[in-house]
mmCIF file of C-alpha atoms in Angstrom:
data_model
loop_
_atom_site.group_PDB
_atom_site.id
_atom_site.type_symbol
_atom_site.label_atom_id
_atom_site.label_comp_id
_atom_site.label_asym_id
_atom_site.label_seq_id
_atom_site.Cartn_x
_atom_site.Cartn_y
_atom_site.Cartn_z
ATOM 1 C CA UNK B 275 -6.052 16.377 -3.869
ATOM 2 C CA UNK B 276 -2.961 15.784 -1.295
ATOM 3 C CA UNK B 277 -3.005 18.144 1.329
ATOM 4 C CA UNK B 278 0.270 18.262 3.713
ATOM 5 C CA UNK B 279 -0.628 19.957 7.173
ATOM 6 C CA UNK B 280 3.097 21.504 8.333
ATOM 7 C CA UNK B 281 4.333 22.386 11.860
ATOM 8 C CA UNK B 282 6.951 22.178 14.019
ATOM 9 C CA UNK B 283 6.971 19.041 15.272
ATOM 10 C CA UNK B 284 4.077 16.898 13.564
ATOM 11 C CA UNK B 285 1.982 16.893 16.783
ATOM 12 C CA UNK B 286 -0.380 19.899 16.092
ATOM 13 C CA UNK B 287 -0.028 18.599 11.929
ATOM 14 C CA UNK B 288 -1.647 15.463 12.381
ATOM 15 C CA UNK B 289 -4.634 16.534 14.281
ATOM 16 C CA UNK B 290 -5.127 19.258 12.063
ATOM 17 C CA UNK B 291 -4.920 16.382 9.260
ATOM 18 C CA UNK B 292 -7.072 14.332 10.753
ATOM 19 C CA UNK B 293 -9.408 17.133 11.054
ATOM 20 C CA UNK B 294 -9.363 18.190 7.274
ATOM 21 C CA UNK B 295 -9.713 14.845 6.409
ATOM 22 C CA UNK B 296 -12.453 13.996 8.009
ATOM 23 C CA UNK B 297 -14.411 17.316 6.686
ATOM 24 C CA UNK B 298 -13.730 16.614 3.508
ATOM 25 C CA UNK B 299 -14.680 13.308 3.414
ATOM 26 C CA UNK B 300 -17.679 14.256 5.119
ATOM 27 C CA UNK B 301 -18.611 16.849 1.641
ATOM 28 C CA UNK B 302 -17.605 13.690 -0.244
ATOM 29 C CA UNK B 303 -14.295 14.952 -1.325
ATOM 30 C CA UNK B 304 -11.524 12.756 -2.645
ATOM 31 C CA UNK B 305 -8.586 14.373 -0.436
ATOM 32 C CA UNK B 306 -5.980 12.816 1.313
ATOM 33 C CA UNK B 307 -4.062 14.951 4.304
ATOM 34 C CA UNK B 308 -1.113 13.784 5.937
ATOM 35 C CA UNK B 309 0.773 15.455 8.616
ATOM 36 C CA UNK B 310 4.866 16.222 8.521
ATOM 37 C CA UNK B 311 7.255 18.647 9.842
ATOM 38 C CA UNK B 312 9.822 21.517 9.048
ATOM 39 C CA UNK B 313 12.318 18.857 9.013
ATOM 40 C CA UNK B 314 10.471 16.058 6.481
ATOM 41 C CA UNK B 315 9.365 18.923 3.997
ATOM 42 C CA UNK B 316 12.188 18.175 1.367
ATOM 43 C CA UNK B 317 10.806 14.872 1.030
ATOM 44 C CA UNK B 318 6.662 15.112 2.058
ATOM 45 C CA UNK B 319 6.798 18.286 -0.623
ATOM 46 C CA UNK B 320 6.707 15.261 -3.161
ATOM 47 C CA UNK B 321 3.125 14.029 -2.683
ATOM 48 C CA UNK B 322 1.788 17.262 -1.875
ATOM 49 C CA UNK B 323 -0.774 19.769 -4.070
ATOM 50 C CA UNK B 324 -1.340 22.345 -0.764
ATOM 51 C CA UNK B 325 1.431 23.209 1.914
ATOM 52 C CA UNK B 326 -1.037 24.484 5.089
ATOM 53 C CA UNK B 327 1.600 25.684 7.191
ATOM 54 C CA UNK B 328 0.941 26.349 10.945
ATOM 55 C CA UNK B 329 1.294 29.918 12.195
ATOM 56 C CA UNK B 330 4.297 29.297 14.413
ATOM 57 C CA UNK B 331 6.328 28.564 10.742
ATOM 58 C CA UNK B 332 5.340 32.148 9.444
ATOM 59 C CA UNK B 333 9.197 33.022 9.496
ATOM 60 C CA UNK B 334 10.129 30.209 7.600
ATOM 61 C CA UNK B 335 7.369 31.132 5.037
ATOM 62 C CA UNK B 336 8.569 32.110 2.051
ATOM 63 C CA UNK B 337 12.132 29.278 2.255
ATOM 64 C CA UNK B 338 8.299 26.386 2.290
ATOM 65 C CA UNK B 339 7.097 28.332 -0.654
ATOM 66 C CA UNK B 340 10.724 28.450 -2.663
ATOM 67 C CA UNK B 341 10.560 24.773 -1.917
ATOM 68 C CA UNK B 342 7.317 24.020 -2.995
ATOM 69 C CA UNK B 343 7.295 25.932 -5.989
ATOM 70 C CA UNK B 344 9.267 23.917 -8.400
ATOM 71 C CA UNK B 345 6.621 21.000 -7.929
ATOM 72 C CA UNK B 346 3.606 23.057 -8.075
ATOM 73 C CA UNK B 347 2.087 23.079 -4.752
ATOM 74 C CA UNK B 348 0.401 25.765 -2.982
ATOM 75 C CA UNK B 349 1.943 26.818 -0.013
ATOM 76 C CA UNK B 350 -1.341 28.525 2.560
ATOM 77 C CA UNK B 351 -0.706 30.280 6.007
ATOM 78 C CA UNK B 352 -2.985 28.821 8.705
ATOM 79 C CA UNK B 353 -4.366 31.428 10.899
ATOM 80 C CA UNK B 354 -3.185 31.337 14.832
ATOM 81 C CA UNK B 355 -6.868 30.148 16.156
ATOM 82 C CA UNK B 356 -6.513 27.107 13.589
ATOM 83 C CA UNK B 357 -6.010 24.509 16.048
ATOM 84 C CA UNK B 358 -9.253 25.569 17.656
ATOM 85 C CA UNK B 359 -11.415 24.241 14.518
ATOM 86 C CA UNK B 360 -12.283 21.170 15.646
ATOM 87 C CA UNK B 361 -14.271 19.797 12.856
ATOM 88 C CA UNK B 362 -12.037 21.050 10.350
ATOM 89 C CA UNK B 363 -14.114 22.926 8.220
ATOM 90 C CA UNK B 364 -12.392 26.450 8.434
ATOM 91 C CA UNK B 365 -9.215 24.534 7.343
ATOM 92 C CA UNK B 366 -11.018 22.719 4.608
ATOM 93 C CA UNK B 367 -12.337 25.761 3.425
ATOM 94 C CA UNK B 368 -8.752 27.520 3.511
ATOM 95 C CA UNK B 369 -7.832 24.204 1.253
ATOM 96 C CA UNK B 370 -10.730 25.233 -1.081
ATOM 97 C CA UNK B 371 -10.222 28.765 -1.155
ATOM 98 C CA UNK B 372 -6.144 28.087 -2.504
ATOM 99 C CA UNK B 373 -7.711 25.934 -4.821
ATOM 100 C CA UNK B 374 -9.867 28.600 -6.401
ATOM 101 C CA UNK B 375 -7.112 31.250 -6.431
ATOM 102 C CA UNK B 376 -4.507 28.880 -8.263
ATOM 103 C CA UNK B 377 -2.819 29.800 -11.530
ATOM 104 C CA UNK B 378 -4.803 27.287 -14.512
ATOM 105 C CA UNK B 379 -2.405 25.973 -16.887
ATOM 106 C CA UNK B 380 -3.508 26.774 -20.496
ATOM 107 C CA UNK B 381 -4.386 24.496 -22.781
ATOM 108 C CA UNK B 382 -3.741 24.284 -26.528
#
């Protein structure tokens, strides 16, 4: 699972990254979470499976989810008080919860 942390900047991303990761390794999860920016989304979209997109983006909303639609990632609001999860399990567990709630492909 590639997780892409999004903010303004990449300052707030990549703590929150580091964060996430370091929960879910902790459970023993294979995910990788990298941190970009508004800016480097065209291109970070590409290795991505979940969008978590800090609060201060929540205008720019639904132009991350057009984006990240055609490749088939999940695009998740982080709440405002995100940056105060320290270990990173809230945001790990808003990773898990998108997973659940995904559209399954069928299979034949």
């Amino acid at each position: 699972m590639r997780i892409l942390v999004v903010c303004g900047a990449g300052a707030s991303s990549t703590f929150v990254a580091q964060r996430v990761r370091r929960a879910a390794h902790e459970r023993g999860l294979d995910y990788s979470a990298s941190a970009g920016t508004s800016r480097s989304l065209p291109i970070d979209l590409d290795a991505a499976d979940i969008v978590l997109v800090g609060p201060h983006l929540a205008p720019e909303l639904d132009r991350i989810r057009a984006a990240a639609a055609p490749r088939g990632a999940t695009v998740v609001l982080m709440p405002d008080d995100v940056f105060a999860d320290q270990s990173g399990i809230r945001t790990l567990a808003l990773v898990e919860d998108a997973l659940r709630s995904r559209p399954h492909a069928d299979t034949i």
